[in-house]
Coordinates of C-alpha atoms in Angstrom, one line a residue:
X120 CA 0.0 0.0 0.0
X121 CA 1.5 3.2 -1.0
X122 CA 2.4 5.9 1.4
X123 CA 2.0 9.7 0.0
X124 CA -0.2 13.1 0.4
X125 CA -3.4 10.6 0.5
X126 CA -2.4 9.5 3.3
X127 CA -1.9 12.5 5.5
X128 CA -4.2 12.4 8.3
X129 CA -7.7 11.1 8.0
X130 CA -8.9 11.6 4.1
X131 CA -12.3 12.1 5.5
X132 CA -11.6 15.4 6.2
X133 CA -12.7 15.9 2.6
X134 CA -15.8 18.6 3.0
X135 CA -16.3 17.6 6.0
X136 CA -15.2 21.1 7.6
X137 CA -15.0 22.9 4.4
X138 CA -18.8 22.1 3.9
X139 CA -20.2 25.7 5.2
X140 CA -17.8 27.5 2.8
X141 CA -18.4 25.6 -0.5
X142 CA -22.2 26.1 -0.7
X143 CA -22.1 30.0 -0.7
X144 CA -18.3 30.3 -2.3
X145 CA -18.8 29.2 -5.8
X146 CA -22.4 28.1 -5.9
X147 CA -22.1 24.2 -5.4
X148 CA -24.5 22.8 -3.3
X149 CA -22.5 19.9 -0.9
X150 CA -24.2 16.3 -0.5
X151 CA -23.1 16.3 2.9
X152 CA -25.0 18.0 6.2
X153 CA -22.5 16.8 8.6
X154 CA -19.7 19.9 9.6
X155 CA -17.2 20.4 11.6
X156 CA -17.1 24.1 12.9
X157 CA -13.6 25.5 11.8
X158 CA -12.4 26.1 15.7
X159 CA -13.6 22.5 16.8
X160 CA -11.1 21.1 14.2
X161 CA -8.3 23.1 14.4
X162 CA -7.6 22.6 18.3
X163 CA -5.2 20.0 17.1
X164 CA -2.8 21.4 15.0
X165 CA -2.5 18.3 12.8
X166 CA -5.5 19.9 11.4
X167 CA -3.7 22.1 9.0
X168 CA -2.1 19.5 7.1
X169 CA -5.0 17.1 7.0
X170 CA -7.2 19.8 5.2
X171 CA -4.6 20.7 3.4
X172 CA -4.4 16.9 2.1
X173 CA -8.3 17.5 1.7
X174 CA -7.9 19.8 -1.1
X175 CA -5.9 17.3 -2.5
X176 CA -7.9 14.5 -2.5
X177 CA -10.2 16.2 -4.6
X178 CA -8.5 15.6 -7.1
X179 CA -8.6 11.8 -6.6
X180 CA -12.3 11.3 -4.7
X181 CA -15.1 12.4 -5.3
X182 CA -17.3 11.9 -2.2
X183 CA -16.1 10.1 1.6
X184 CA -18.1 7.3 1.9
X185 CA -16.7 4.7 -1.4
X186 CA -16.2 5.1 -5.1
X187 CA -19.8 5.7 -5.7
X188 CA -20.3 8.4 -3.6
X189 CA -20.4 12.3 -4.6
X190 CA -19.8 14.9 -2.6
X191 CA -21.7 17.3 -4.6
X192 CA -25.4 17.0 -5.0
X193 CA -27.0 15.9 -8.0
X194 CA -23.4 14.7 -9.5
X195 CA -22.8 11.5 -9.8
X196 CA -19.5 9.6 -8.7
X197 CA -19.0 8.6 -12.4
X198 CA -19.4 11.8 -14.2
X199 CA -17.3 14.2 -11.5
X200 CA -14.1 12.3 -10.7
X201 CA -11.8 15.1 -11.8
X202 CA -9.2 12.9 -13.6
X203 CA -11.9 11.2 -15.6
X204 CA -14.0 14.4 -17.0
X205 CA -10.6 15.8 -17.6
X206 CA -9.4 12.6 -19.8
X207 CA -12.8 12.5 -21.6
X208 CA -13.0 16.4 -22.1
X209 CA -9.4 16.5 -23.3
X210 CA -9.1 13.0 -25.0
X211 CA -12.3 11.2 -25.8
X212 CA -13.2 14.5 -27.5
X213 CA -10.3 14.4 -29.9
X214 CA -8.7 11.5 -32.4
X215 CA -7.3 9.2 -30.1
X216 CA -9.8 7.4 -28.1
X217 CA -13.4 5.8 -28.4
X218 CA -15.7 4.5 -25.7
X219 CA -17.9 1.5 -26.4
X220 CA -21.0 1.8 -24.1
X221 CA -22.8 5.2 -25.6
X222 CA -25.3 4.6 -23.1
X223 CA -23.0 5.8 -19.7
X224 CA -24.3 9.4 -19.2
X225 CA -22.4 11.8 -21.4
X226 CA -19.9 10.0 -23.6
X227 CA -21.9 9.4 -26.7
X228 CA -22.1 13.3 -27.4
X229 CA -18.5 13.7 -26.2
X230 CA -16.6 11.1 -28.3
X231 CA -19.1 12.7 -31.2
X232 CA -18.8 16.0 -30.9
X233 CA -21.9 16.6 -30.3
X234 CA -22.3 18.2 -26.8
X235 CA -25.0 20.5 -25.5
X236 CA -24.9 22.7 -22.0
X237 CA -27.1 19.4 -20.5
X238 CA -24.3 17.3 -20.6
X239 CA -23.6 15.6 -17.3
X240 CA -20.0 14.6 -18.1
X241 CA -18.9 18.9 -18.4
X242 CA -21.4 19.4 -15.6
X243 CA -19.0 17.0 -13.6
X244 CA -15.7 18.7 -14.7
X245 CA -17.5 22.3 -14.0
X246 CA -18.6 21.3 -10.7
X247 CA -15.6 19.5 -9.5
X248 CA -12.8 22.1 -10.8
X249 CA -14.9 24.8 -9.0
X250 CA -15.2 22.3 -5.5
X251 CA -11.2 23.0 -5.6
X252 CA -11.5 26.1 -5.7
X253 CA -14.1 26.4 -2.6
X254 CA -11.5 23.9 -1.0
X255 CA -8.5 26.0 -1.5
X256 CA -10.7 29.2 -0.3
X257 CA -11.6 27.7 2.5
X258 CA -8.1 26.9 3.7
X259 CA -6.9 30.4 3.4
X260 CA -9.4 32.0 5.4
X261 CA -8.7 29.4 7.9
X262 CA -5.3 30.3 8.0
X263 CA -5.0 33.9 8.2
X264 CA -2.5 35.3 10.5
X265 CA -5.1 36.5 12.4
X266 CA -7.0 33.1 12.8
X267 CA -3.6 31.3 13.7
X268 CA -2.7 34.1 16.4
X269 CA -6.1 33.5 18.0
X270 CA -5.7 29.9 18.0
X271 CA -2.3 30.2 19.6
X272 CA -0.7 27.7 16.3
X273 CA 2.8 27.0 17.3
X274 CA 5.9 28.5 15.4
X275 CA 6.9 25.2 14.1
X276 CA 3.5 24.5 12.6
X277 CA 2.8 28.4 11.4
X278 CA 6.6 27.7 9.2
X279 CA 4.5 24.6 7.5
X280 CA 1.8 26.4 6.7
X281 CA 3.2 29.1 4.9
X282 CA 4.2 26.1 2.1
X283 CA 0.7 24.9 3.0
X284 CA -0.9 28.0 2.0
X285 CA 1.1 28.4 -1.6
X286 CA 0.3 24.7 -2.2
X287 CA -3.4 25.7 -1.7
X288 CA -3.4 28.6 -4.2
X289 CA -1.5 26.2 -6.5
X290 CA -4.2 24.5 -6.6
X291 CA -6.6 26.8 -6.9
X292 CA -4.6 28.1 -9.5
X293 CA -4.6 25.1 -11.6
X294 CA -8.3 24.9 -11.2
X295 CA -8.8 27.6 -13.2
X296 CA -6.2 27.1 -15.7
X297 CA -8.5 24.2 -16.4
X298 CA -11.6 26.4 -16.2
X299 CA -9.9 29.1 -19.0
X300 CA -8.6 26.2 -21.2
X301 CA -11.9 24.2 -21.5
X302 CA -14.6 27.0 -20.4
X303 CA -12.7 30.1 -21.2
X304 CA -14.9 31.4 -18.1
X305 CA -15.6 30.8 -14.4
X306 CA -17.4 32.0 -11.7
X307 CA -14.1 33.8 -9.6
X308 CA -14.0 34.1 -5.9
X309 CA -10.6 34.2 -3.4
X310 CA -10.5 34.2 0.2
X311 CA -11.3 37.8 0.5
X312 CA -14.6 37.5 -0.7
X313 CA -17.3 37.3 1.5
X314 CA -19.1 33.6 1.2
X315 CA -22.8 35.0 0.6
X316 CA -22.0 37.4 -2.9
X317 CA -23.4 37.1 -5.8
X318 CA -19.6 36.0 -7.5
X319 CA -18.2 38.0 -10.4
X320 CA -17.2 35.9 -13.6
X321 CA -14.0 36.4 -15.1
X322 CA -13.5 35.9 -19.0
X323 CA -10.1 33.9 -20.4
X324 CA -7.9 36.8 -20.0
X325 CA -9.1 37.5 -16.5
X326 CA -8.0 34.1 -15.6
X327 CA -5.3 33.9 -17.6
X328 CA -3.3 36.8 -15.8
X329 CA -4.7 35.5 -12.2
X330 CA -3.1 32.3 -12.9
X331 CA -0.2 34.1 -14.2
X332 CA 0.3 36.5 -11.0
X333 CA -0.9 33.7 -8.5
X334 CA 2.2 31.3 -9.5
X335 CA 4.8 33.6 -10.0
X336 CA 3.6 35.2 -6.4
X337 CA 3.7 32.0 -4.2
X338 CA 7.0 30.9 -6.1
X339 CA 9.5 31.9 -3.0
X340 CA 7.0 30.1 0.1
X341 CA 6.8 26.9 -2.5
X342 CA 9.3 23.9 -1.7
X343 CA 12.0 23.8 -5.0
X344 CA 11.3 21.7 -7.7
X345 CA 11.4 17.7 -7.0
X346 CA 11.9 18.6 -3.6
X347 CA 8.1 18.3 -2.0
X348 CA 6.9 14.5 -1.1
X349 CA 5.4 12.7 -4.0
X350 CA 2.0 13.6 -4.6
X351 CA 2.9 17.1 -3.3
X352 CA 3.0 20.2 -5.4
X353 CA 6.5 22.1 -5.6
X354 CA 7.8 25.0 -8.0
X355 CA 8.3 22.3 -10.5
X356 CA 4.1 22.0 -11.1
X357 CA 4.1 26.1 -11.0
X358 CA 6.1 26.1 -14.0
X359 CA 4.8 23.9 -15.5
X360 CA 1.1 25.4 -15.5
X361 CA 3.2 28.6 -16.2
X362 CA 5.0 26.8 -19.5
X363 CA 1.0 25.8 -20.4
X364 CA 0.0 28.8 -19.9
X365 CA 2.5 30.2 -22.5
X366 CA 2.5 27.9 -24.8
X367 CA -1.2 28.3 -25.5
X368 CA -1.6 31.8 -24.7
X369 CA -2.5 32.7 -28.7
X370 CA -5.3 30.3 -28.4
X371 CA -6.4 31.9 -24.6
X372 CA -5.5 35.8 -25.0
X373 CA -4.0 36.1 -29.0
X374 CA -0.7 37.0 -27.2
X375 CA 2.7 34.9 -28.2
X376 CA 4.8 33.9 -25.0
X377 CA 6.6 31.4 -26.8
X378 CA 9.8 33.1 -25.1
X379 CA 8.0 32.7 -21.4
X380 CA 7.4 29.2 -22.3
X381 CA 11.0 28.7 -23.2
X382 CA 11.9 30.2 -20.1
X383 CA 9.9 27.6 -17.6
X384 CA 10.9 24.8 -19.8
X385 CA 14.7 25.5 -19.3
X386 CA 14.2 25.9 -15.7
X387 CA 12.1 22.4 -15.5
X388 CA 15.4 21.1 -17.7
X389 CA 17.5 22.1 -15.0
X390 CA 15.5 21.2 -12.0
X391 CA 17.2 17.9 -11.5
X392 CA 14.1 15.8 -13.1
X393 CA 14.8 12.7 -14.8
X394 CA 13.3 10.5 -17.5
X395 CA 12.5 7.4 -16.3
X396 CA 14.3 4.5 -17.5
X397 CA 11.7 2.7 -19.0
X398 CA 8.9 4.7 -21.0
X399 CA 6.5 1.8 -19.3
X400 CA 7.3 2.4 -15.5
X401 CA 5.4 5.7 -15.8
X402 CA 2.4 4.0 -16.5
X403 CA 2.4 1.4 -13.9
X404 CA 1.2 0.1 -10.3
X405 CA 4.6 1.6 -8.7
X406 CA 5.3 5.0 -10.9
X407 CA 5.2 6.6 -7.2
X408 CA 8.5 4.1 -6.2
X409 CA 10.1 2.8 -9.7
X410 CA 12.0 5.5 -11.7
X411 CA 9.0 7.3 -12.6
X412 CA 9.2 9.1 -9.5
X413 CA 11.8 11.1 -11.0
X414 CA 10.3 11.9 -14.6
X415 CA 6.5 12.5 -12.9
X416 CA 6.3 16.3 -12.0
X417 CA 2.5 16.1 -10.7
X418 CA 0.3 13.0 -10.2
X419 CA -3.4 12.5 -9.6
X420 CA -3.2 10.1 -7.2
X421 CA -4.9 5.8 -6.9
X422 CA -4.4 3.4 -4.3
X423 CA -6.4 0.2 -4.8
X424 CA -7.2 0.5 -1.2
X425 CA -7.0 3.6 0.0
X426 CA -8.4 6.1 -2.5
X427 CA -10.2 3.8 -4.5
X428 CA -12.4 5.6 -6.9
X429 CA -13.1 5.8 -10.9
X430 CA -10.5 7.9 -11.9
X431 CA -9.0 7.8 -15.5
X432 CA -6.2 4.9 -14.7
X433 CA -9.0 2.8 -13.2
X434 CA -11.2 3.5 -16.5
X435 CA -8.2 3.1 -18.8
X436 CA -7.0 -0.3 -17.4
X437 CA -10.3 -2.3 -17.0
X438 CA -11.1 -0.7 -20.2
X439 CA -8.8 -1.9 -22.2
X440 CA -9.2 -5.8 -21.2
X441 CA -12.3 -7.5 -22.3
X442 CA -11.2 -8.3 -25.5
X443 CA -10.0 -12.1 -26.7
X444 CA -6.6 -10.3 -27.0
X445 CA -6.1 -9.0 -23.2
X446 CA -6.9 -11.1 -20.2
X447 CA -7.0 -8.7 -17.4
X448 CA -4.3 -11.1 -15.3
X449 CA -2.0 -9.4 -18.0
X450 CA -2.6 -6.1 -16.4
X451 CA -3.5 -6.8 -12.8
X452 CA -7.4 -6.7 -12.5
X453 CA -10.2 -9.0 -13.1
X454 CA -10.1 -11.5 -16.0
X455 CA -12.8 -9.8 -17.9
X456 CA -12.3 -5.9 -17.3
X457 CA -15.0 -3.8 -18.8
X458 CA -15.9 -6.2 -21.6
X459 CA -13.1 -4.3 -24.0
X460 CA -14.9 -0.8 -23.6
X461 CA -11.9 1.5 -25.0
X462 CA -10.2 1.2 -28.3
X463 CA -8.4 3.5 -30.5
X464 CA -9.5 5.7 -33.5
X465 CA -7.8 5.2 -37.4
X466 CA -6.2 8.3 -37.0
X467 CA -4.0 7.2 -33.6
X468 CA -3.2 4.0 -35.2
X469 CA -1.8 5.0 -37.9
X470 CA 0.4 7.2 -36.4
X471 CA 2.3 4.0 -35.9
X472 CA 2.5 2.5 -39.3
X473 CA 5.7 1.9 -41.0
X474 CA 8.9 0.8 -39.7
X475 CA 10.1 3.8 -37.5
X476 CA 7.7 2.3 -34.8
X477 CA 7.6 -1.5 -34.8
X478 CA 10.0 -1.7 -31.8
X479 CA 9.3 1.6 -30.2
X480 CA 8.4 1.2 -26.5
X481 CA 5.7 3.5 -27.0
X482 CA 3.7 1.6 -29.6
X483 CA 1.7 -0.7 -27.2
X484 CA -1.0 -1.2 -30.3
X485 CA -2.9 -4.6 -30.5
X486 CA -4.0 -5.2 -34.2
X487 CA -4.2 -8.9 -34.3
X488 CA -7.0 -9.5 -36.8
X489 CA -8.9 -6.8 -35.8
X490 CA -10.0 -4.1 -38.8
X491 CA -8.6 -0.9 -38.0
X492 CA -12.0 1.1 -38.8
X493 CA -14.9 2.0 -36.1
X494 CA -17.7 1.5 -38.3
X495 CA -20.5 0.9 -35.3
X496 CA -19.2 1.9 -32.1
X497 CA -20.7 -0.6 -30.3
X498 CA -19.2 -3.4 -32.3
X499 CA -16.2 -4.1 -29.2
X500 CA -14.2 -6.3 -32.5
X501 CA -13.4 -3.5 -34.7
X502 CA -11.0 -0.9 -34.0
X503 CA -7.3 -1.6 -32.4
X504 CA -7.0 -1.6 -28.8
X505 CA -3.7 -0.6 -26.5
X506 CA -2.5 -1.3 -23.4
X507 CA -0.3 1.8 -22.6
X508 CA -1.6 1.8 -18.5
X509 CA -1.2 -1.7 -16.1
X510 CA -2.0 -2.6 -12.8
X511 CA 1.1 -4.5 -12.4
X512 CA 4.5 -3.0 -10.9
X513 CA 7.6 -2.7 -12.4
X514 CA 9.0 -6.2 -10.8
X515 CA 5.9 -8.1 -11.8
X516 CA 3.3 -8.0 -8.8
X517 CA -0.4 -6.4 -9.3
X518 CA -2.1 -4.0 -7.8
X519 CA -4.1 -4.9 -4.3
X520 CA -7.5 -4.4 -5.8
X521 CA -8.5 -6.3 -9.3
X522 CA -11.1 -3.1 -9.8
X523 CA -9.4 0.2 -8.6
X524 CA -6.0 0.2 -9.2
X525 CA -2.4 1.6 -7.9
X526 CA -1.4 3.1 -10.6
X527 CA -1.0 6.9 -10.4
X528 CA -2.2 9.1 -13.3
X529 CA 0.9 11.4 -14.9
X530 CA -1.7 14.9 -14.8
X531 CA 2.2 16.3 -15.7
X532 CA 5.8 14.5 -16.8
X533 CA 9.2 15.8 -18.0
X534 CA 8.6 14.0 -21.7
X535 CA 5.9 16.5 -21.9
X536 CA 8.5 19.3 -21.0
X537 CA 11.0 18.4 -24.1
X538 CA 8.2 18.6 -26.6
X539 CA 7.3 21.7 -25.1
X540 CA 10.7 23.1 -25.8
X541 CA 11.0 22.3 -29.4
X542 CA 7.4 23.7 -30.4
X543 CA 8.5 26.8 -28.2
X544 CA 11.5 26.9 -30.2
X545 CA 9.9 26.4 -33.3
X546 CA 7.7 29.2 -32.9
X547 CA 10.5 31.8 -32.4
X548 CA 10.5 31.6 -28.2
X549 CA 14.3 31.1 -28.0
X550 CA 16.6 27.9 -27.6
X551 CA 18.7 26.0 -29.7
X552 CA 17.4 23.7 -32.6
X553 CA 20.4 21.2 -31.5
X554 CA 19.0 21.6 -28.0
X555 CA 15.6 20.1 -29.3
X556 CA 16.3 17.7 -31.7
X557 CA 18.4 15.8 -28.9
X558 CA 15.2 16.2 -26.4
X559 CA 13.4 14.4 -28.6
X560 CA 15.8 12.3 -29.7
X561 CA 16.1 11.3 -26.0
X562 CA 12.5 10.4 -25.9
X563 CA 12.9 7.8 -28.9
X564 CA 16.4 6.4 -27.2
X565 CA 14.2 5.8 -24.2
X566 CA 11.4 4.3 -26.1
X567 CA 14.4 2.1 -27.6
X568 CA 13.5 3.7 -30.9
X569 CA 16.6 3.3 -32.9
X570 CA 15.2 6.0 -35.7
X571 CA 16.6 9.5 -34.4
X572 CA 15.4 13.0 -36.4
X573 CA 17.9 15.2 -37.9
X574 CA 17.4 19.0 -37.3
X575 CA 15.6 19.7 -41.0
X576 CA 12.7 17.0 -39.8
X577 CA 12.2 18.8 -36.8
X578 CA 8.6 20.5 -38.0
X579 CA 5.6 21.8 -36.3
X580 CA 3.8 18.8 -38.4
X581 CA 6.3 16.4 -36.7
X582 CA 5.5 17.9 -33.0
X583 CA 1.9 17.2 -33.4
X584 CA 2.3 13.8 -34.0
X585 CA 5.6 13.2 -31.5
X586 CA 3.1 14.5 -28.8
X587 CA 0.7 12.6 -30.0
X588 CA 3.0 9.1 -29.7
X589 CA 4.6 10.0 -26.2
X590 CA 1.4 11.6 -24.7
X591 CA -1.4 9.8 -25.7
X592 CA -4.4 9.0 -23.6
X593 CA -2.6 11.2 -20.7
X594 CA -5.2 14.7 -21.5
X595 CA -4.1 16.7 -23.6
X596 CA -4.7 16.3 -27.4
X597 CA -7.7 18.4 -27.8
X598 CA -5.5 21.1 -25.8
X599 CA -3.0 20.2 -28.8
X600 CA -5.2 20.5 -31.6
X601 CA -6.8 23.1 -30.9
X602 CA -3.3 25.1 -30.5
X603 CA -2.3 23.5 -34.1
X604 CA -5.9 24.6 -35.3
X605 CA -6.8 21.6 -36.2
X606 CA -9.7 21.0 -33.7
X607 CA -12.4 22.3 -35.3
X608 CA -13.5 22.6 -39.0
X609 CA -12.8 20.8 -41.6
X610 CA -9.2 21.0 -42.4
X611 CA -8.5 17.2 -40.0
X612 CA -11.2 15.6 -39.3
X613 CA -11.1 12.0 -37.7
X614 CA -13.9 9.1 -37.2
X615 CA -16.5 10.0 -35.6
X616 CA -15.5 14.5 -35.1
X617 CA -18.8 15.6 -35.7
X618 CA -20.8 11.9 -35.7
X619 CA -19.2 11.1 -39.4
X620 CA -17.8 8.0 -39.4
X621 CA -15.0 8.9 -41.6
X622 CA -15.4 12.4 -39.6
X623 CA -17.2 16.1 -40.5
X624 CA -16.2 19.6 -39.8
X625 CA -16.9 21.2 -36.3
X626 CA -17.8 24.6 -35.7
X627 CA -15.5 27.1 -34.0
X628 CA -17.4 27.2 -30.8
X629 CA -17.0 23.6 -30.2
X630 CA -13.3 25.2 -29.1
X631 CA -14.9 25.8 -25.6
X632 CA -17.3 23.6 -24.1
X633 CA -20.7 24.9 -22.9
X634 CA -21.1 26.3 -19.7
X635 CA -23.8 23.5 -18.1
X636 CA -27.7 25.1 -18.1
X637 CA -27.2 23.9 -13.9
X638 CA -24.6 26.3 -13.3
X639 CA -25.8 29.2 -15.1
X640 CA -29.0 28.4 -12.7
X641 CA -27.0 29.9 -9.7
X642 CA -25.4 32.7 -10.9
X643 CA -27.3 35.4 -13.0
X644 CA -23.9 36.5 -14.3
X645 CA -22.9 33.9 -15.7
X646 CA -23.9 33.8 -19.6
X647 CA -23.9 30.8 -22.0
X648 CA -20.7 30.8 -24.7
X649 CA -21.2 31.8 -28.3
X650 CA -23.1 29.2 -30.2
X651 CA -24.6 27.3 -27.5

């Protein structure tokens, strides 16, 4: 059983005292009527880092009492686990990725294209991401200086909370980096608001420079890079969010901060991270222990006992095996999975045809016999199927559940950081061309791909795809597409975009998802996005 943030203090902690504070904060309604008042918890000063740990969890859980529970009434457990939504708003939605059963709630219009403002799968992510928020708020006002001199907190324990306090607006932070990247809007609120205010909604460049000014402000109380316990955020995650942030800033606020980008990448470079041996380990039941650890800059956290819940690794791994060609003893859960409910799309698969890829580590492609077409979804035989994600460790043992699994989910990873660099460079932010053909070079030595790229077939074209290989099924290719402007319209267009088969043009607005009809409910300033 795996030791790490999850297991600071007494999970349960999750909403339990924040409960008062979410309702009124960012207008979600809690499924919980049991609170702790704030003074009753903190008389024992382990309190601090066991709420802290709360905020955290939230990124893992999504209710106290099991897998199936929700903290947040009327959202289910399966459409609100924060890892999940993101994976099916970021990759589902895009060319890589198709999910048999179009009857779960929401994935039939999201693997089409197809959405609407009713959909419970982007009420779950709009929910959730905003819960973190509340979460984060919460544990600022808690530990003002004022509240901590009243409660008489001891020096040693004030020194920890100041890194407390950064992690928190990290994390709040990267709550609404998701919010401007998939809603370009949110419902905005800090600890200085007062909890009963009708919230102000900030647009994409609102959040854009709040998320800017948040991370380069908490930078000096945050541990170094690589230097917080795993599971912990440190500078590394800051710039990381900050090299997103850049790297897509055209797409959020028509600015180019290629140069910025640069910057945080070259800082990551040189904050003693580490690619892991084996491309594999970082996909497995012990990437917190094996030499992941080193290459994995932010996790979203499984244990198959502790934090069980239906997070993207637990979707990704039973949903691969069901087919003749997986048993599920292959990848540490039950024989029969999810019946074979994920595959792959033409598109993905054929980023991996022709000889550069037969022995690359990376290419974990079953074909078999199997056509490589989705010509009825529901038809589990068609399509090619991968097993990129396992249950297993590194030295061969599985997981301790056959259901929820161990394996941690790489939200952010140093592979990610080298690509980075060479589009930055590519787009005029700065670097050397020899500095990024041998950072991608050193992603195919890793992958024991013996077929290196010279510096003239270093190409935007060839970073689409190279992300597309390394990153795949880890959220972030409609992120990617959409930067490339591929995602909508008809200039690429892969099975299923737009319920074609063979794929149809998308409008623009399908670029931001729909703020969900529940939402706008709660706050009369929120209004709907263009086209919906």
């Amino acid at each position: 059983m795996k030791k790490r943030i999850k297991q600071i203090g007494i999970i349960s902690f999750l909403l339990v005292f924040t409960i008062f504070s979410c309702e009124e904060d960012l207008n979600i309604t809690p499924n919980d009527d049991d609170s702790i008042l704030g003074e009753e918890l903190y008389q024992n000063e382990a309190a601090y880092r066991q709420v802290i740990a709360g905020v955290y969890a939230n990124l893992a859980l999504t209710g106290t009492e099991g897998a199936g529970s929700s903290n947040i009434s009327g959202i289910d457990a399966g459409t609100s686990q924060f890892g999940r939504v993101l994976l099916y708003m970021q990759t589902l939605a895009a060319d890589q990725m198709i999910w048999s059963y179009e009857n779960d709630p929401g994935t039939r219009e999201i693997q089409r294209n197809i959405w609407t403002a009713q959909n419970p799968l982007i009420l779950g992510m709009y929910s959730r991401t905003h819960l973190t928020i509340a979460l984060a708020n919460n544990f600022l006002r808690e530990t003002t200086p004022e509240k901590l001199d009243s409660r008489g907190v001891s020096s040693a324990t004030r020194q920890q909370i100041v890194a407390y306090r950064a992690e928190a607006r990290l994390l709040r932070a990267l709550s609404y980096y998701y919010m401007m990247d998939l809603f370009g809007k949110a419902n905005f609120a800090t600890e200085a608001d007062p909890l009963n205010a009708v919230l102000p909604v900030y647009n994409r460049a609102q959040l854009f420079n709040f998320v800017e000014s948040e991370l380069l402000a908490i930078e000096d109380d945050l541990l170094p890079a690589g230097q917080n316990e795993y599971g912990r955020a440190d500078r590394g995650v800051a710039y990381m969010i900050l090299a997103k942030i850049y790297l897509n800033a055209e797409v959020y606020v028509g600015e180019n901060r290629y140069t910025d980008c640069m910057n945080y990448c070259q800082q990551l470079l040189n904050s003693g991270y580490q690619l892991a041996t084996n491309y594999s380990h970082n996909f497995m039941a012990d990437n917190n222990t094996n030499s992941a650890k080193n290459e994995i800059i932010f996790p979203i956290i499984s244990d198959g006992f502790s934090t069980q819940n239906y997070g993207p690794t637990t979707v990704m791994i039973n949903g691969s095996v069901g087919s003749l060609e997986v048993n599920g003893a292959e990848v540490g859960v039950a024989e029969g999975g999810w019946g074979g409910a994920l595959r792959v799309r033409r598109e993905f698969a054929e980023l991996w045809q022709g000889g550069d890829f037969i022995d690359d580590d990376r290419n974990t492609i079953i074909s078999d016999d199997r056509p490589i077409g989705i010509v009825d979804i529901s038809d589990r035989d068609t399509g090619y199927i991968i097993q990129k994600y396992s249950n297993v460790t590194s030295t061969g043992q599985a997981g301790i559940d056959q259901t929820f699994v161990d394996t941690d989910f790489p939200l952010f990873r140093l592979a990610d950081v080298h690509l980075m660099y060479a589009e930055a460079h590519l787009r005029g932010g700065g670097g050397t061309i020899d500095t990024a053909v041998d950072l991608i070079n050193d992603l195919r030595m890793r992958a024991n791909n013996p077929n290196m790229i010279s510096n003239s077939e270093l190409t935007l074209g060839f970073i689409l795809d190279e992300r597309s290989r390394e990153l795949h099924w880890e959220a972030h290719r409609r992120q990617d597409l959409i930067r490339f402007g591929l995602y909508t319209g008809g200039n690429y267009n892969w099975a299923w975009k737009g319920n074609g088969s063979n794929g149809i043009a998308i409008p623009n607005h399908f670029d931001l998802y729909p703020i969900p009809n529940l939402s706008m409910s709660t706050n009369p300033n929120l209004t709907q996005n263009p086209g919906y």
